[in-house]
Short mmCIF file of C-alpha atoms in Angstrom, two decimals:
data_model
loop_
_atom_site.label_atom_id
_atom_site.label_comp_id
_atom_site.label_asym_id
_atom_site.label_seq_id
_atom_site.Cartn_x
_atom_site.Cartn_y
_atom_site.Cartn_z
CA UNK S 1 -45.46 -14.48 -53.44
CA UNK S 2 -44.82 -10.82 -52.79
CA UNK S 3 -42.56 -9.79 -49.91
CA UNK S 4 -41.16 -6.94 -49.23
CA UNK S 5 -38.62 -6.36 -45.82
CA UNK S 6 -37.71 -3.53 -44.44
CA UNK S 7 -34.39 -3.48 -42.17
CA UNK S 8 -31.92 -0.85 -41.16
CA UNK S 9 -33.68 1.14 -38.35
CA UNK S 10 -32.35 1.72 -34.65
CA UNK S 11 -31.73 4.32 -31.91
CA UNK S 12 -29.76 7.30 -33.26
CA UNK S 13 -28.53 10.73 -32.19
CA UNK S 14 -30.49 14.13 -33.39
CA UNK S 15 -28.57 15.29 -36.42
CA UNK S 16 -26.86 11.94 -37.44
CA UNK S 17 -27.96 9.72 -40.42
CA UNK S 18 -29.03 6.51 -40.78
CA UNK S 19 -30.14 4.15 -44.03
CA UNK S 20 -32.83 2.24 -44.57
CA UNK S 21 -33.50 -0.80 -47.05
CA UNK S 22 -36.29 -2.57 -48.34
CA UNK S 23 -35.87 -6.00 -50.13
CA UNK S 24 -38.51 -6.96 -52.49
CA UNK S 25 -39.04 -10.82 -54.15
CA UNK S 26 -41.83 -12.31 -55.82
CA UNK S 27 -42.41 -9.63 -58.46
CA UNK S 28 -41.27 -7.94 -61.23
CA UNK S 29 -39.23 -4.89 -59.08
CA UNK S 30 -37.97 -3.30 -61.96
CA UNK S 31 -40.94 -2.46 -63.39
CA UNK S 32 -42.76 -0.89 -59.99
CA UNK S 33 -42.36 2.58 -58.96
CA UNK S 34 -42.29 2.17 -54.68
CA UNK S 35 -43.27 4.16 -52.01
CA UNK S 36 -41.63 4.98 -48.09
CA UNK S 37 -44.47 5.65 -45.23
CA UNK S 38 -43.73 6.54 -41.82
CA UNK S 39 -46.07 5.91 -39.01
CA UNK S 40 -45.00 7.75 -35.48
CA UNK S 41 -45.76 5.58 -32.40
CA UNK S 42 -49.30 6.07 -31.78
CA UNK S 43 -50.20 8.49 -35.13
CA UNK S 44 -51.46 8.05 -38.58
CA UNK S 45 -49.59 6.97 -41.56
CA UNK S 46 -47.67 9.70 -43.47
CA UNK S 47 -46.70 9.68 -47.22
CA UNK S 48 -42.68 10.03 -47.42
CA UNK S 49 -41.07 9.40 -50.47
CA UNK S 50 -41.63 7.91 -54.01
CA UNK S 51 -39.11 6.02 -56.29
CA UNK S 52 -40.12 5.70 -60.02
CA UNK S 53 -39.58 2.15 -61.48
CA UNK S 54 -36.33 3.16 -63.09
CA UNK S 55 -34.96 5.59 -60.18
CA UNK S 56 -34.89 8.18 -62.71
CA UNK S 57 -37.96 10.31 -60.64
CA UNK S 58 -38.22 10.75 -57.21
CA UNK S 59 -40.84 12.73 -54.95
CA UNK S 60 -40.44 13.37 -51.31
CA UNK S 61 -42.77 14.97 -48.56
CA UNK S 62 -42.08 18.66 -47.56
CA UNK S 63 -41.21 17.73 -43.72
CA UNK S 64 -38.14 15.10 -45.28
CA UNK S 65 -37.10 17.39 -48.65
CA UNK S 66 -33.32 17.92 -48.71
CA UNK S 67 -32.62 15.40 -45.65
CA UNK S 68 -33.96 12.24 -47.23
CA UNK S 69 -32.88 10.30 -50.94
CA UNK S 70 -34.45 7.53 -52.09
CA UNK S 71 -32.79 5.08 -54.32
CA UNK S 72 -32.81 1.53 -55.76
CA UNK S 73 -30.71 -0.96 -57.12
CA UNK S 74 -33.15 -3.06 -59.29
CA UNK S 75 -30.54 -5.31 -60.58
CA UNK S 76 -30.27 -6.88 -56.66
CA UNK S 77 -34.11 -6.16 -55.90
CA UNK S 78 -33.98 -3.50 -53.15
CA UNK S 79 -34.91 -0.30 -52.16
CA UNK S 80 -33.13 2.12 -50.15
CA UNK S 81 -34.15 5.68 -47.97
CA UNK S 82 -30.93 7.72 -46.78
CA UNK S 83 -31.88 10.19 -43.68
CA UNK S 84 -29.68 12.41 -43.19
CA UNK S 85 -30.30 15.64 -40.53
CA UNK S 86 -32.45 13.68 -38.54
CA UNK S 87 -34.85 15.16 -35.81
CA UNK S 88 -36.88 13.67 -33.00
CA UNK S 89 -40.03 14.32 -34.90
CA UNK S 90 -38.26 11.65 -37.42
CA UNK S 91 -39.37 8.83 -34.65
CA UNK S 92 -41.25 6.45 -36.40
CA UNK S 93 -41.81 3.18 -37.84
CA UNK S 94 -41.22 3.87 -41.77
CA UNK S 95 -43.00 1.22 -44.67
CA UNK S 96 -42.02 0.50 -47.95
CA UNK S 97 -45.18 0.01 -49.78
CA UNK S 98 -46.05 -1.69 -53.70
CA UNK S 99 -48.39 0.20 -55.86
CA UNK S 100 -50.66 -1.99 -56.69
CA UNK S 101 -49.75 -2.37 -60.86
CA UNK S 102 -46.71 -0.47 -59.89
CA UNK S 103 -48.34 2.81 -61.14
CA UNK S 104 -47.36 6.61 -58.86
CA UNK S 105 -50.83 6.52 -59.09
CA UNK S 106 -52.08 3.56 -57.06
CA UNK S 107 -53.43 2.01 -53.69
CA UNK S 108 -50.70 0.16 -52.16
CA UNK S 109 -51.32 -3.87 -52.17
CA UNK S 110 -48.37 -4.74 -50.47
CA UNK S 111 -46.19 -3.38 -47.21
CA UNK S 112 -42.87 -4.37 -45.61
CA UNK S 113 -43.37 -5.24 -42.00
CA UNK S 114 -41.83 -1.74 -41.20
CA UNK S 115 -38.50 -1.01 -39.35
CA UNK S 116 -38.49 1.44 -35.95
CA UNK S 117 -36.29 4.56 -35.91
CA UNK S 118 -35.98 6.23 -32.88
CA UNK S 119 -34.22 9.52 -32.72
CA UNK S 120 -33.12 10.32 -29.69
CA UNK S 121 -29.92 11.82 -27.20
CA UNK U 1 -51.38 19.18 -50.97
CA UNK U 2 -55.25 17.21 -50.69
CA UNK U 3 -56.33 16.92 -47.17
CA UNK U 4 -58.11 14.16 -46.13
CA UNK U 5 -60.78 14.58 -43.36
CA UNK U 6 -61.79 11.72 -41.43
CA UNK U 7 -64.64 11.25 -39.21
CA UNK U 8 -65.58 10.09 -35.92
CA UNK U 9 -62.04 9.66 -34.75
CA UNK U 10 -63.62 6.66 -32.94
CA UNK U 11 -66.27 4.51 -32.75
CA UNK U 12 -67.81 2.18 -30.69
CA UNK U 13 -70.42 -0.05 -32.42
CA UNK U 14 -71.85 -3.70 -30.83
CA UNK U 15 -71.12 -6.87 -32.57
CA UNK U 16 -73.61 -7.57 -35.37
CA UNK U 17 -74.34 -3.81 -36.21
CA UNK U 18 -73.56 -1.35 -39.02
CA UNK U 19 -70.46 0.88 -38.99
CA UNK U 20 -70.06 3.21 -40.89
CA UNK U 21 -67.19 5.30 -41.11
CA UNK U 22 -67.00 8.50 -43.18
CA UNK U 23 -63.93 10.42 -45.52
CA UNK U 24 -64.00 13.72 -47.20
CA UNK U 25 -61.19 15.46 -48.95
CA UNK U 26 -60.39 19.04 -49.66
CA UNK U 27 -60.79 18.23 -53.59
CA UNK U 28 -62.45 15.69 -55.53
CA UNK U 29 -60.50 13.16 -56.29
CA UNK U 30 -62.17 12.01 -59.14
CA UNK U 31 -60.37 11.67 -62.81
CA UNK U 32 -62.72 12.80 -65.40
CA UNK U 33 -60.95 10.52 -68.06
CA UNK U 34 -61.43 7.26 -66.82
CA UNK U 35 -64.07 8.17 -64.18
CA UNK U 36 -62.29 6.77 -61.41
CA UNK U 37 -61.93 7.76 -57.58
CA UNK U 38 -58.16 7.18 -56.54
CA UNK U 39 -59.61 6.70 -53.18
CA UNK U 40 -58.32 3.78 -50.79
CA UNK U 41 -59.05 2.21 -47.67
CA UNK U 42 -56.97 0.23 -45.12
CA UNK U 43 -57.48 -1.23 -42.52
CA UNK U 44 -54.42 -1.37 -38.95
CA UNK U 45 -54.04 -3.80 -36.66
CA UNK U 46 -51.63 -3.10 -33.44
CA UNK U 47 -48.34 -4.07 -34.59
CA UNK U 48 -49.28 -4.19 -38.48
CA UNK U 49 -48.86 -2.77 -41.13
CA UNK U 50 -51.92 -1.26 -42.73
CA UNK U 51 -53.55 -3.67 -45.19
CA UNK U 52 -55.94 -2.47 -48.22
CA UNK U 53 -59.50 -3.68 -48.22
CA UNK U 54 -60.84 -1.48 -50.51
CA UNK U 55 -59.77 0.66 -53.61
CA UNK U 56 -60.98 2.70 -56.00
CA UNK U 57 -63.47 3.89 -53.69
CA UNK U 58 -65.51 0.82 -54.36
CA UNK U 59 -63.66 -1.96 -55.38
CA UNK U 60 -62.92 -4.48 -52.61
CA UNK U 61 -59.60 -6.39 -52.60
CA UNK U 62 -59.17 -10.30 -53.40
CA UNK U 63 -60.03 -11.83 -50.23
CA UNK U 64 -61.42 -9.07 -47.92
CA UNK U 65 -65.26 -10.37 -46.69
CA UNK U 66 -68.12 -8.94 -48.50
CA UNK U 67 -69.36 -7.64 -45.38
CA UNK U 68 -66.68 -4.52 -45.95
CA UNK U 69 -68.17 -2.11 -48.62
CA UNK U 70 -67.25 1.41 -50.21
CA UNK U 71 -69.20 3.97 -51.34
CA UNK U 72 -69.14 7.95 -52.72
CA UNK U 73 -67.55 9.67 -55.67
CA UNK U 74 -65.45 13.24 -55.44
CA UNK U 75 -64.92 14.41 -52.57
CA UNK U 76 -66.90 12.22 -49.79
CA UNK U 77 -66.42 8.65 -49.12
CA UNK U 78 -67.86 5.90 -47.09
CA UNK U 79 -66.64 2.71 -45.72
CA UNK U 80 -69.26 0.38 -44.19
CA UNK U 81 -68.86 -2.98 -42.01
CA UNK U 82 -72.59 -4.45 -42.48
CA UNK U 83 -72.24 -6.55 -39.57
CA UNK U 84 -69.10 -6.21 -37.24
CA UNK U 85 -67.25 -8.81 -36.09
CA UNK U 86 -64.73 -8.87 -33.07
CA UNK U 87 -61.95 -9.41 -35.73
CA UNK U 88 -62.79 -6.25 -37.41
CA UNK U 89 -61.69 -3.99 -34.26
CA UNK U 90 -58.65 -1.62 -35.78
CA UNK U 91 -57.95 1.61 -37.41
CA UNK U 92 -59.02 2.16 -40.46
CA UNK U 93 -57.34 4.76 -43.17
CA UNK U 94 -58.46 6.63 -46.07
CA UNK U 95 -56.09 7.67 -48.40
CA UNK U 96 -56.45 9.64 -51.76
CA UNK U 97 -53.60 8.69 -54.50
CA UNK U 98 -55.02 11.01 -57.01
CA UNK U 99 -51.99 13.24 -56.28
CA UNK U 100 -48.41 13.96 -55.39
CA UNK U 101 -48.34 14.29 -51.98
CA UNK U 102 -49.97 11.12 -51.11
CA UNK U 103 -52.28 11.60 -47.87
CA UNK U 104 -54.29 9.61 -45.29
CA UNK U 105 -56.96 10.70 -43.03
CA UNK U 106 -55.96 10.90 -39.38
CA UNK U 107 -58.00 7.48 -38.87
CA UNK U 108 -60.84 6.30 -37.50
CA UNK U 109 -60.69 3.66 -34.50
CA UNK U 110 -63.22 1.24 -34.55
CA UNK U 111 -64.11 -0.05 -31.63
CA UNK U 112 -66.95 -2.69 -30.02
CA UNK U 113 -69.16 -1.05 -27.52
#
């Protein structure tokens, strides 16, 4: 079955960095673009970042452009979102998400469990 | 970037009764070539992540009961619970995927009264 885990997040200081991962099973990964979401405690769910199925395009949000890369390693099945530069307004839990026939251009049928990062002093 | 309006914020409806909950964008989202809306909704539970019951405006997802439907074309949207259940009580999310940004609506949160 599809599963997708996120991991990495944590408590870390304004302006550091921190990396988050996503490991996929149960489908074909290489062929899937994948998406990051963030959700800040209590808010709605915000679009960050977009990974094509080969890594070769990637799209990111205005409020994360220049602080965040997304890559992927499909040969070990897992996604990855560097943060770099990060800000308190950065709090949030963040989703990897499955298009749903692995289009840019889809609803997403499938979501990690999400991993918390908290920036704070 | 397509803004996604949704609305009430909340809503408090009794068990057995109609919600509806309403979505507009700032554009249509509506492709002319294959006459498809690239309009989803999810549904949140506390301490979940958000799970799709319906997409393509319309088409509800393996599994979700039939009592969840979706309606509208362009620009306005509509997702109605025919008769709500106590299980049903969460936020629930647009979101167009028509175009680069991705965006949600703010939410509604569905309540019973």
């Amino acid at each position: 079955q599809v599963q997708l885990v996120d991991s990495g997040g944590g408590v870390v200081q304004p302006g550091r960095s921190l990396r988050l991962s996503c490991a996929a099973s149960g489908f074909t990964f290489s062929g899937s673009a994948i998406h990051w979401v963030r959700q800040a405690p209590g808010k709605g769910l915000e679009w960050v970042a977009l990974i094509s199925y080969d890594g070769t395009n990637k799209f990111y949000a205005d409020s994360v452009k220049g602080r965040f890369a997304v890559s992927r390693d499909n040969s070990k099945y897992m996604l990855y979102l560097q943060m770099d530069s990060l800000t308190p307004d950065d709090t949030a839990v963040y989703y990897c998400a499955r298009p749903q026939s692995g289009s840019y251009y889809d609803p997403y049928d499938y979501w990690g469990q999400g991993t918390l990062v908290t920036v704070s002093s | 970037d397509i803004v996604m309006t949704q609305s009430p914020d909340s809503l408090a409806v009794s068990l057995g009764e109609r919600a509806t909950l309403n979505c507009k964008s700032s554009q249509s989202v509506l492709y002319s070539s294959n006459n498809k809306n690239y309009l989803g909704w999810y549904q949140q539970k506390p301490g979940q992540p958000p799970k799709l019951l319906i997409s393509w405006a319309s088409t509800r997802e393996s599994g979700v009961p039939d009592r969840f439907s979706g309606s509208g074309s362009g620009t306005e949207f509509t997702l109605t619970i025919s008769s709500l259940q106590a299980e049903d009580v969460a936020v629930y999310y647009c979101q167009q995927y028509y175009t680069i940004p991705i965006t949600f609506g703010q939410g509604t949160r569905l309540e019973i009264q």
